[in-house]
Short mmCIF file of C-alpha atoms and ligand atoms in Angstrom, two decimals:
data_model
loop_
_atom_site.label_atom_id
_atom_site.label_comp_id
_atom_site.label_asym_id
_atom_site.label_seq_id
_atom_site.Cartn_x
_atom_site.Cartn_y
_atom_site.Cartn_z
CA UNK A 1 13.44 -1.47 -16.05
CA UNK A 2 14.81 -0.04 -12.90
CA UNK A 3 18.52 0.45 -12.78
CA UNK A 4 18.53 -1.06 -9.33
CA UNK A 5 16.59 -4.24 -10.19
CA UNK A 6 18.35 -7.44 -9.15
CA UNK A 7 19.04 -9.78 -12.09
CA UNK A 8 17.82 -13.38 -11.68
CA UNK A 9 21.37 -14.47 -11.36
CA UNK A 10 21.99 -12.11 -8.40
CA UNK A 11 18.78 -13.22 -6.64
CA UNK A 12 19.32 -15.45 -3.63
CA UNK A 13 16.99 -18.38 -4.08
CA UNK A 14 14.52 -19.51 -1.40
CA UNK A 15 15.36 -22.85 0.02
CA UNK A 16 18.75 -21.81 1.13
CA UNK A 17 19.08 -21.21 4.82
CA UNK A 18 19.64 -17.49 5.08
CA UNK A 19 20.53 -15.31 7.94
CA UNK A 20 20.40 -11.45 7.68
CA UNK A 21 22.19 -9.38 10.21
CA UNK A 22 20.97 -5.92 11.25
CA UNK A 23 18.85 -4.00 13.70
CA UNK A 24 15.42 -5.74 13.62
CA UNK A 25 12.41 -3.64 14.28
CA UNK A 26 8.78 -4.58 14.31
CA UNK A 27 5.61 -4.87 16.43
CA UNK A 28 4.02 -7.61 18.45
CA UNK A 29 0.73 -5.82 19.00
CA UNK A 30 -0.79 -2.39 18.16
CA UNK A 31 0.80 0.68 19.82
CA UNK A 32 -1.32 3.40 21.29
CA UNK A 33 -1.53 6.41 18.84
CA UNK A 34 0.41 9.08 20.60
CA UNK A 35 2.79 7.44 23.08
CA UNK A 36 6.55 7.43 22.38
CA UNK A 37 7.06 4.70 25.03
CA UNK A 38 5.30 1.51 23.76
CA UNK A 39 5.41 -2.07 24.88
CA UNK A 40 4.11 -2.97 21.42
CA UNK A 41 7.63 -2.22 19.92
CA UNK A 42 10.12 -5.07 19.42
CA UNK A 43 13.64 -3.82 18.77
CA UNK A 44 16.39 -6.30 18.53
CA UNK A 45 19.54 -4.39 17.68
CA UNK A 46 22.31 -6.41 15.98
CA UNK A 47 20.41 -9.61 15.50
CA UNK A 48 20.39 -12.29 12.87
CA UNK A 49 16.99 -12.94 11.31
CA UNK A 50 16.84 -16.58 10.14
CA UNK A 51 14.91 -17.50 7.01
CA UNK A 52 14.21 -20.91 5.49
CA UNK A 53 12.25 -21.71 2.45
CA UNK A 54 11.13 -18.11 2.09
CA UNK A 55 9.83 -17.84 5.68
CA UNK A 56 11.10 -16.33 8.82
CA UNK A 57 11.99 -19.09 11.29
CA UNK A 58 13.53 -17.04 14.19
CA UNK A 59 16.04 -14.45 15.27
CA UNK A 60 19.15 -14.63 17.51
CA UNK A 61 22.00 -12.41 18.69
CA UNK A 62 24.72 -14.98 17.96
CA UNK A 63 26.01 -15.58 14.46
CA UNK A 64 24.37 -18.80 13.17
CA UNK A 65 26.54 -21.71 12.04
CA UNK A 66 28.04 -22.32 8.57
CA UNK A 67 24.87 -24.05 7.35
CA UNK A 68 23.27 -20.56 7.09
CA UNK A 69 24.22 -18.31 4.26
CA UNK A 70 25.07 -15.05 6.04
CA UNK A 71 24.13 -11.59 4.73
CA UNK A 72 25.84 -9.08 7.06
CA UNK A 73 23.97 -5.72 7.26
CA UNK A 74 25.43 -4.78 10.71
CA UNK A 75 24.36 -1.27 11.63
CA UNK A 76 21.46 -1.14 9.19
CA UNK A 77 17.78 -1.21 9.96
CA UNK A 78 15.73 -4.29 9.04
CA UNK A 79 11.94 -3.69 8.85
CA UNK A 80 9.03 -5.76 7.56
CA UNK A 81 8.36 -4.82 3.97
CA UNK A 82 5.87 -1.90 3.69
CA UNK A 83 2.24 -2.46 2.67
CA UNK A 84 0.55 0.11 0.46
CA UNK A 85 -3.17 -0.52 0.78
CA UNK A 86 -4.38 1.79 -1.98
CA UNK A 87 -2.33 2.73 -5.03
CA UNK A 88 -3.05 3.02 -8.75
CA UNK A 89 -0.56 1.26 -11.08
CA UNK A 90 -1.32 3.20 -14.27
CA UNK A 91 -0.97 6.56 -12.49
CA UNK A 92 2.77 6.68 -12.31
CA UNK A 93 2.38 8.52 -15.64
CA UNK A 94 0.45 11.33 -13.97
CA UNK A 95 2.11 11.60 -10.56
CA UNK A 96 2.68 15.28 -9.76
CA UNK A 97 0.21 16.79 -12.22
CA UNK A 98 -0.41 20.41 -11.56
CA UNK A 99 -3.43 22.51 -10.54
CA UNK A 100 -6.53 20.27 -10.14
CA UNK A 101 -8.90 18.87 -7.56
CA UNK A 102 -10.23 15.29 -7.66
CA UNK A 103 -12.87 15.48 -10.45
CA UNK A 104 -10.98 17.70 -12.91
CA UNK A 105 -7.76 15.81 -12.13
CA UNK A 106 -9.49 12.64 -13.19
CA UNK A 107 -10.76 14.20 -16.43
CA UNK A 108 -7.68 16.08 -17.24
CA UNK A 109 -4.81 13.75 -16.42
CA UNK A 110 -5.92 10.33 -15.15
CA UNK A 111 -8.53 9.04 -17.56
CA UNK A 112 -6.27 9.77 -20.58
CA UNK A 113 -3.41 7.97 -18.95
CA UNK A 114 -5.57 5.01 -18.05
CA UNK A 115 -7.01 4.76 -21.61
CA UNK A 116 -3.45 4.11 -22.89
CA UNK A 117 -3.39 0.85 -20.88
CA UNK A 118 -5.84 -0.64 -23.42
CA UNK A 119 -2.66 -1.65 -25.34
CA UNK A 120 -1.42 -5.01 -23.86
CA UNK A 121 2.15 -4.00 -24.53
CA UNK A 122 1.73 -0.77 -22.47
CA UNK A 123 -0.13 -2.65 -19.81
CA UNK A 124 2.58 -5.20 -19.48
CA UNK A 125 5.52 -2.71 -19.42
CA UNK A 126 3.56 -0.47 -16.99
CA UNK A 127 2.91 -3.26 -14.63
CA UNK A 128 6.56 -4.33 -14.52
CA UNK A 129 7.75 -0.77 -14.08
CA UNK A 130 5.08 -0.23 -11.25
CA UNK A 131 6.01 -3.31 -9.21
CA UNK A 132 9.78 -2.71 -9.55
CA UNK A 133 9.09 0.91 -8.39
CA UNK A 134 7.24 -0.40 -5.33
CA UNK A 135 10.21 -2.67 -4.44
CA UNK A 136 12.63 0.23 -5.04
CA UNK A 137 10.62 2.06 -2.40
CA UNK A 138 10.51 -0.73 0.18
CA UNK A 139 6.97 -1.75 -0.50
CA UNK A 140 6.57 -5.56 -0.78
CA UNK A 141 2.83 -5.85 -0.67
CA UNK A 142 0.00 -3.75 -2.21
CA UNK A 143 -3.60 -3.42 -2.95
CA UNK A 144 -3.75 -1.92 -6.38
CA UNK A 145 -6.15 -0.32 -8.88
CA UNK A 146 -5.16 -1.11 -12.55
CA UNK A 147 -7.70 -0.04 -15.22
CA UNK A 148 -10.97 -1.19 -16.59
CA UNK A 149 -9.08 -3.39 -19.14
CA UNK A 150 -8.86 -6.95 -18.49
CA UNK A 151 -5.27 -7.00 -19.87
CA UNK A 152 -4.17 -4.63 -17.31
CA UNK A 153 -5.26 -6.92 -14.47
CA UNK A 154 -3.69 -9.87 -16.25
CA UNK A 155 -0.36 -7.97 -16.72
CA UNK A 156 -0.32 -6.93 -13.05
CA UNK A 157 -1.05 -10.45 -11.77
CA UNK A 158 1.63 -11.90 -14.02
CA UNK A 159 4.24 -9.39 -12.95
CA UNK A 160 3.40 -9.93 -9.30
CA UNK A 161 3.62 -13.67 -9.64
CA UNK A 162 7.02 -13.39 -11.22
CA UNK A 163 8.23 -11.31 -8.24
CA UNK A 164 6.43 -13.55 -5.63
CA UNK A 165 4.77 -10.45 -4.28
CA UNK A 166 1.41 -10.29 -2.22
CA UNK A 167 -0.75 -8.33 -4.51
CA UNK A 168 -4.52 -7.80 -4.45
CA UNK A 169 -6.10 -6.29 -7.40
CA UNK A 170 -9.03 -6.54 -9.82
CA UNK A 171 -10.63 -4.98 -12.84
CA UNK A 172 -11.81 -1.45 -12.41
CA UNK A 173 -15.58 -1.18 -12.92
CA UNK A 174 -16.88 1.95 -14.59
CA UNK A 175 -20.03 1.97 -16.73
CA UNK A 176 -20.80 5.67 -16.70
CA UNK A 177 -19.34 9.17 -16.35
CA UNK A 178 -16.11 8.10 -17.92
CA UNK A 179 -14.70 8.40 -21.46
CA UNK A 180 -16.01 5.92 -23.89
CA UNK A 181 -12.60 4.16 -24.05
CA UNK A 182 -12.82 3.47 -20.27
CA UNK A 183 -16.44 2.43 -19.94
CA UNK A 184 -17.60 -1.19 -19.59
CA UNK A 185 -21.08 -2.54 -19.24
CA UNK A 186 -22.74 -4.74 -16.55
CA UNK A 187 -22.65 -8.08 -18.31
CA UNK A 188 -19.34 -7.70 -19.93
CA UNK A 189 -17.71 -6.62 -16.66
CA UNK A 190 -19.27 -9.45 -14.78
CA UNK A 191 -17.89 -11.95 -17.30
CA UNK A 192 -14.36 -10.40 -17.08
CA UNK A 193 -14.53 -10.52 -13.20
CA UNK A 194 -15.44 -14.12 -13.22
CA UNK A 195 -12.78 -15.06 -15.69
CA UNK A 196 -10.11 -13.21 -13.70
CA UNK A 197 -11.21 -14.61 -10.38
CA UNK A 198 -11.13 -18.16 -11.88
CA UNK A 199 -7.60 -17.60 -13.26
CA UNK A 200 -5.99 -15.61 -10.48
CA UNK A 201 -7.85 -15.48 -7.10
CA UNK A 202 -5.88 -17.48 -4.51
CA UNK A 203 -2.98 -18.42 -6.87
CA UNK A 204 0.06 -18.27 -4.71
CA UNK A 205 0.06 -14.83 -3.01
CA UNK A 206 -2.45 -13.22 -5.30
CA UNK A 207 -6.01 -12.29 -4.47
CA UNK A 208 -8.87 -10.66 -6.42
CA UNK A 209 -10.53 -7.43 -5.31
CA UNK A 210 -13.90 -6.39 -6.76
CA UNK A 211 -13.11 -2.85 -7.78
CA UNK A 212 -15.94 -0.29 -8.50
CA UNK A 213 -13.82 2.80 -8.98
CA UNK A 214 -16.22 5.05 -7.01
CA UNK A 215 -19.90 5.54 -6.79
CA UNK A 216 -20.22 8.23 -9.56
CA UNK A 217 -18.71 5.91 -12.32
CA UNK A 218 -21.06 2.87 -11.62
CA UNK A 219 -24.75 2.64 -12.15
CA UNK A 220 -26.86 1.00 -9.51
CA UNK A 221 -26.94 -2.09 -11.81
CA UNK A 222 -23.24 -2.35 -11.87
CA UNK A 223 -22.86 -1.89 -8.06
CA UNK A 224 -25.48 -4.55 -7.55
CA UNK A 225 -23.41 -6.92 -9.88
CA UNK A 226 -20.29 -6.15 -7.94
CA UNK A 227 -22.20 -7.10 -4.66
CA UNK A 228 -23.27 -10.41 -6.32
CA UNK A 229 -19.75 -11.30 -7.47
CA UNK A 230 -18.43 -10.50 -3.90
CA UNK A 231 -20.99 -12.77 -2.37
CA UNK A 232 -20.35 -15.61 -4.94
CA UNK A 233 -16.68 -16.33 -3.98
CA UNK A 234 -15.02 -16.76 -0.61
CA UNK A 235 -12.12 -14.58 0.22
CA UNK A 236 -12.51 -11.87 -2.37
CA UNK A 237 -11.58 -8.26 -1.37
CA UNK A 238 -13.47 -5.14 -2.35
CA UNK A 239 -11.83 -1.79 -3.03
CA UNK A 240 -13.16 1.65 -3.86
CA UNK A 241 -13.04 5.30 -2.92
CA UNK A 242 -15.33 7.05 -0.53
CA UNK A 243 -15.97 10.66 0.70
CA UNK A 244 -12.65 12.13 -0.59
CA UNK A 245 -13.64 15.52 -1.93
CA UNK A 246 -16.65 17.81 -1.15
CA UNK A 247 -17.77 18.26 -4.79
CA UNK A 248 -17.62 14.47 -5.20
CA UNK A 249 -19.74 14.00 -2.00
CA UNK A 250 -22.38 16.41 -3.35
CA UNK A 251 -22.43 14.63 -6.77
CA UNK A 252 -22.94 11.31 -5.12
CA UNK A 253 -25.86 12.72 -3.05
CA UNK A 254 -27.50 13.75 -6.39
CA UNK A 255 -26.79 10.50 -8.13
CA UNK A 256 -28.07 8.28 -5.26
CA UNK A 257 -30.92 10.29 -3.64
CA UNK A 258 -32.20 7.45 -1.60
CA UNK A 259 -28.88 6.72 0.11
CA UNK A 260 -28.35 8.15 3.55
CA UNK A 261 -24.71 8.95 2.80
CA UNK A 262 -21.89 8.20 0.25
CA UNK A 263 -20.82 5.25 2.28
CA UNK A 264 -24.45 3.98 2.42
CA UNK A 265 -24.31 3.63 -1.42
CA UNK A 266 -21.82 0.81 -0.98
CA UNK A 267 -23.71 -0.66 2.09
CA UNK A 268 -26.93 -0.76 0.07
CA UNK A 269 -25.27 -2.96 -2.65
CA UNK A 270 -23.69 -5.40 -0.20
CA UNK A 271 -20.13 -4.08 -0.63
CA UNK A 272 -19.02 -3.47 2.87
CA UNK A 273 -17.44 -6.35 4.66
CA UNK A 274 -14.18 -7.19 6.57
CA UNK A 275 -12.16 -7.35 3.38
CA UNK A 276 -13.43 -3.97 1.99
CA UNK A 277 -10.89 -1.23 1.77
CA UNK A 278 -12.10 2.21 1.05
CA UNK A 279 -9.68 5.06 0.16
CA UNK A 280 -9.82 8.32 2.00
CA UNK A 281 -13.13 8.68 4.01
CA UNK A 282 -12.57 12.32 4.87
CA UNK A 283 -16.06 13.46 4.79
CA UNK A 284 -17.78 10.86 7.01
CA UNK A 285 -20.07 11.23 9.92
CA UNK A 286 -20.65 9.27 13.13
CA UNK A 287 -23.22 6.96 11.50
CA UNK A 288 -20.75 6.20 8.71
CA UNK A 289 -18.01 5.32 11.19
CA UNK A 290 -20.38 3.12 13.13
CA UNK A 291 -21.25 1.39 9.78
CA UNK A 292 -17.58 0.84 8.99
CA UNK A 293 -16.98 -0.53 12.49
CA UNK A 294 -19.98 -2.95 12.34
CA UNK A 295 -19.02 -4.19 8.89
CA UNK A 296 -15.30 -4.48 9.56
CA UNK A 297 -14.51 -2.40 6.38
CA UNK A 298 -11.37 -0.30 6.56
CA UNK A 299 -10.34 3.14 5.53
CA UNK A 300 -7.04 3.56 3.66
CA UNK A 301 -5.68 6.90 4.92
CA UNK A 302 -3.95 8.61 1.97
CA UNK A 303 -2.30 11.72 3.39
CA UNK A 304 -0.07 12.68 0.48
CA UNK A 305 -3.04 12.47 -1.94
CA UNK A 306 -5.40 14.38 0.38
CA UNK A 307 -2.90 17.14 0.62
CA UNK A 308 -1.89 17.37 -2.97
CA UNK A 309 -5.42 17.21 -4.42
CA UNK A 310 -6.63 19.60 -1.71
CA UNK A 311 -9.25 17.01 -0.64
CA UNK A 312 -9.24 17.58 3.19
CA UNK A 313 -7.89 16.22 6.38
CA UNK A 314 -8.80 12.82 7.54
CA UNK A 315 -9.73 12.37 11.21
CA UNK A 316 -7.55 9.53 12.43
CA UNK A 317 -8.59 9.91 16.12
CA UNK A 318 -12.27 10.00 15.41
CA UNK A 319 -12.05 6.87 13.23
CA UNK A 320 -9.91 5.04 15.67
CA UNK A 321 -12.01 6.01 18.68
CA UNK A 322 -15.09 4.72 16.87
CA UNK A 323 -13.39 1.35 16.24
CA UNK A 324 -12.75 1.78 12.52
CA UNK A 325 -9.91 -0.29 10.98
CA UNK A 326 -7.35 1.78 9.26
CA UNK A 327 -4.36 1.37 6.95
CA UNK A 328 -1.97 3.70 5.29
CA UNK A 329 -1.63 4.21 1.63
CA UNK A 330 0.21 6.36 -1.07
CA UNK A 331 -2.69 6.71 -3.48
CA UNK A 332 -0.24 7.39 -6.22
CA UNK A 333 -0.86 9.30 -8.67
CA UNK A 334 -3.08 11.46 -6.39
CA UNK A 335 -0.28 10.89 -3.92
CA UNK A 336 3.03 12.40 -4.86
CA UNK A 337 5.40 9.55 -3.81
CA UNK A 338 5.41 5.68 -3.47
CA UNK A 339 7.60 6.13 -0.42
CA UNK A 340 5.86 5.00 2.72
CA UNK A 341 8.24 7.07 4.73
CA UNK A 342 7.00 10.19 2.89
CA UNK A 343 3.50 8.90 3.30
CA UNK A 344 3.96 8.58 7.06
CA UNK A 345 5.51 11.91 7.31
CA UNK A 346 2.54 13.50 5.53
CA UNK A 347 0.23 11.49 7.83
CA UNK A 348 2.01 12.95 10.80
CA UNK A 349 1.49 16.47 9.55
CA UNK A 350 -2.22 16.06 8.62
CA UNK A 351 -2.97 14.71 12.09
CA UNK A 352 -0.78 17.34 13.79
CA UNK A 353 -3.13 20.00 12.16
CA UNK A 354 -6.01 18.31 13.90
CA UNK A 355 -4.19 18.19 17.23
CA UNK A 356 -3.18 14.52 17.19
CA UNK A 357 0.56 13.82 17.45
CA UNK A 358 0.91 10.31 15.97
CA UNK A 359 3.93 8.48 17.42
CA UNK A 360 6.55 7.02 15.12
CA UNK A 361 5.17 3.65 16.27
CA UNK A 362 1.58 4.35 15.27
CA UNK A 363 2.76 5.45 11.86
CA UNK A 364 5.18 2.61 11.32
CA UNK A 365 2.67 0.04 12.56
CA UNK A 366 0.00 1.44 10.17
CA UNK A 367 2.40 0.79 7.19
CA UNK A 368 3.35 -2.68 8.32
CA UNK A 369 1.56 -4.92 10.88
CA UNK A 370 -1.50 -2.68 11.13
CA UNK A 371 -2.25 -2.87 7.43
CA UNK A 372 -1.55 -6.60 7.44
CA UNK A 373 -4.07 -7.20 10.19
CA UNK A 374 -6.58 -4.97 8.59
CA UNK A 375 -6.31 -6.91 5.35
CA UNK A 376 -6.60 -10.26 7.18
CA UNK A 377 -2.97 -10.99 6.32
CA UNK A 378 -1.40 -10.81 9.72
CA UNK A 379 -0.19 -14.50 9.59
CA UNK A 380 1.57 -13.74 6.32
CA UNK A 381 3.15 -10.23 6.30
CA UNK A 382 3.69 -7.08 8.43
CA UNK A 383 6.20 -8.42 11.04
CA UNK A 384 9.38 -10.24 11.57
CA UNK A 385 7.68 -13.01 13.57
CA UNK A 386 8.64 -16.57 12.98
CA UNK A 387 6.17 -18.27 10.51
CA UNK A 388 5.64 -15.21 8.39
CA UNK A 389 6.87 -14.77 4.89
CA UNK A 390 10.33 -13.25 4.69
CA UNK A 391 9.19 -9.94 3.18
CA UNK A 392 11.47 -7.38 4.49
CA UNK A 393 13.68 -4.43 3.77
CA UNK A 394 17.19 -3.31 4.80
CA UNK A 395 17.55 0.44 5.33
CA UNK A 396 20.18 2.95 6.11
CA UNK A 397 19.44 4.76 9.34
CA UNK A 398 20.41 7.94 7.38
CA UNK A 399 21.74 8.75 3.86
CA UNK A 400 22.33 12.50 4.06
CA UNK A 401 24.56 14.58 6.34
CA UNK A 402 21.66 16.32 7.94
CA UNK A 403 19.95 12.93 8.74
CA UNK A 404 23.22 11.34 9.93
CA UNK A 405 23.69 14.22 12.37
CA UNK A 406 20.08 13.93 13.52
CA UNK A 407 20.63 10.15 14.13
CA UNK A 408 23.75 10.87 16.14
CA UNK A 409 22.13 13.22 18.54
CA UNK A 410 18.85 11.35 18.93
CA UNK A 411 18.40 10.32 22.63
CA UNK A 412 16.27 7.30 22.26
CA UNK A 413 14.82 4.85 19.90
CA UNK A 414 11.53 6.70 19.22
CA UNK A 415 13.44 9.80 18.38
CA UNK A 416 15.65 7.91 15.91
CA UNK A 417 12.78 6.24 14.22
CA UNK A 418 10.75 9.42 14.09
CA UNK A 419 13.62 11.24 12.53
CA UNK A 420 14.12 8.35 10.08
CA UNK A 421 10.59 8.75 9.01
CA UNK A 422 10.50 12.53 8.75
CA UNK A 423 13.91 12.93 6.94
CA UNK A 424 13.96 9.69 4.98
CA UNK A 425 12.71 8.30 1.67
CA UNK A 426 13.68 5.55 -0.76
CA UNK A 427 17.20 6.82 -0.89
CA UNK A 428 17.63 4.99 2.46
CA UNK A 429 16.72 1.69 0.94
CA UNK A 430 19.57 -0.94 0.63
CA UNK A 431 17.63 -4.11 -0.36
CA UNK A 432 14.10 -5.36 -0.58
CA UNK A 433 13.42 -9.09 0.02
CA UNK A 434 10.31 -10.96 -1.00
CA UNK A 435 9.66 -14.50 0.29
CA UNK A 436 13.42 -14.77 1.09
CA UNK A 437 14.46 -13.59 -2.30
CA UNK A 438 16.34 -10.36 -2.82
CA UNK A 439 14.31 -8.42 -5.43
CA UNK A 440 15.85 -5.07 -5.33
CA UNK A 441 19.37 -3.98 -4.37
CA UNK A 442 20.79 -0.46 -4.32
CA UNK A 443 23.63 -0.30 -6.70
CA UNK A 444 24.84 3.12 -5.81
CA UNK A 445 26.11 4.25 -2.37
CA UNK A 446 24.57 7.47 -0.97
CA UNK A 447 28.09 9.06 -1.22
CA UNK A 448 28.43 8.25 -4.88
CA UNK A 449 25.26 10.17 -5.82
CA UNK A 450 25.45 13.68 -7.12
N1 GUN B 501 -11.64 8.67 -7.04
C1 GUN B 501 -12.07 7.92 -8.12
N2 GUN B 501 -10.91 7.58 -8.83
C2 GUN B 501 -9.82 8.11 -8.17
C3 GUN B 501 -8.38 8.11 -8.37
O1 GUN B 501 -7.91 7.50 -9.36
N3 GUN B 501 -7.75 8.63 -7.44
C4 GUN B 501 -8.26 9.30 -6.37
N4 GUN B 501 -7.42 9.92 -5.41
N5 GUN B 501 -9.52 9.33 -6.14
C5 GUN B 501 -10.34 8.76 -7.04
ZN1 ZN B 502 -7.16 6.11 -5.12
#
C-alpha cells in the first residue's frame, strides 16, 4: 500500500461541485512536432477548473461562489492525467534488472516474475500496488499487460474499478516459447477471453484488449483465434509488441516464413485495426508504416525501455510523416520508470539523436490528448475540456533547488514546461484526481524529504 494513498475518508466524493485553482495547461488540437510556439496550447494561468459529478464543466478566472467546494492550488500546475499506453503490471518486480537484451531479459527476469502471478493473492496485491503506483506518478489511464493467468486480469479490472480508472487490459496469450507455467492453449485461452469480455468489457471505464504477447509466443492457430475474438465483439482493443529488437525480428522471420514482415504476421491474422496498439515498432519499413496508417493501428513509443534494453531508436518523424498514429508509453519493466516526465525526457533524447527536436508540446501532447485520441478516447480523457472526465493532476512547477532556479530564469512558457519535463519526475506530484475524486495526495513536502 502506497504511503501516499488517500484513504476513503479523505477522498472528495463526486457529485459535489468542485473547483480546483491552479495554472491550467492542455491542448485543443495537435501541435507540430518541433515548434516552441504553438496555437494548439491552451494555458490558463490562475484559473478555477469547475467539476460536477466527476466531469469537467468549465473554467474561469474568477473564484466560483460558495456552492462550489474550493480546492486552492494557486501557483501549481494542473494537467490532464497522463495516459500510459503500454505498461506491464507484473513487471514492477523486475524493473531495473541488469545486463540483458529483450529475449534473455524475458527468460531471465520477466517470465519468472510473471509466473508468480498464478497465485490469486499475489495477483490481487500486485494489481493494487501497480495502480496505486500509476496514480503516484500522475498516470490516471493505462493500457496494461497483466499475465496469462485469468486471475491476474480479474484482479487488475477489480482494482481499476475500485479506483474509477480508465484501464484497458486483457489476458496475455502465449501458447509456445514460454515456460510451462505461462503457457496456455488455443481453446482454453479462447474460453478465458470470452468469459473476461462478458464480465468486464464496457463495464464503466474498463475495456478489454485481446493481448497476444508477441508473435514468437503464439502459434498461427492462437493468432487466428485472437483475430476471431477481436472480430466477434464491438469495441475491443488489441495490444501486442512489434519489431522491438533485431534478434526478435530475425526469429519472427524464421517462425513465420510466409509473412512479408513482422507486422504482416499480425495483419495476416486480422489483428490490425484502429484500436490496435503495438509497442515499439523500431525496425519497421515504409510498407509497414503504410500498413499501420491504412489500418489506423498505432505505435506506442517506449523510449525508456528502448534505451534500457538496448533495442534501438524509434523514428518518430518517419512514422508521423507516414501518417502513423502514435502514443507514448513507459513499458515498465523494460522501461525504468512509471514517470511520464522521465518517459518524455527519454523520448526527447532518443529523437534528438535522430536529429528531431521534439517540442515540450509534442511530448506533453503525446502523453495526454494525443494518446487519448489515438485510443479513441478523446471525448473522455486527455484534456481539460468541458464534458471530459475530471482525470487530472496537480504538480509543483519545481521541487528541487536546481529546478526552482531553472523555472525562475525561464523566459517563456515553452522553456518552463520543457524544463519541467527534463528536470522533473513524480516528486513534483501533489495530487491525482480520477473522475473528480482525489485518489492520491502527497503527504510530505519536498522540503521535508531527506
Ligand atoms: N516483447 C514480448 N514481451 C515483452 C515484454 O514484456 N516487454 C518488452 N519490452 N517487450 C516484450
Ligand atoms: Zn511491453
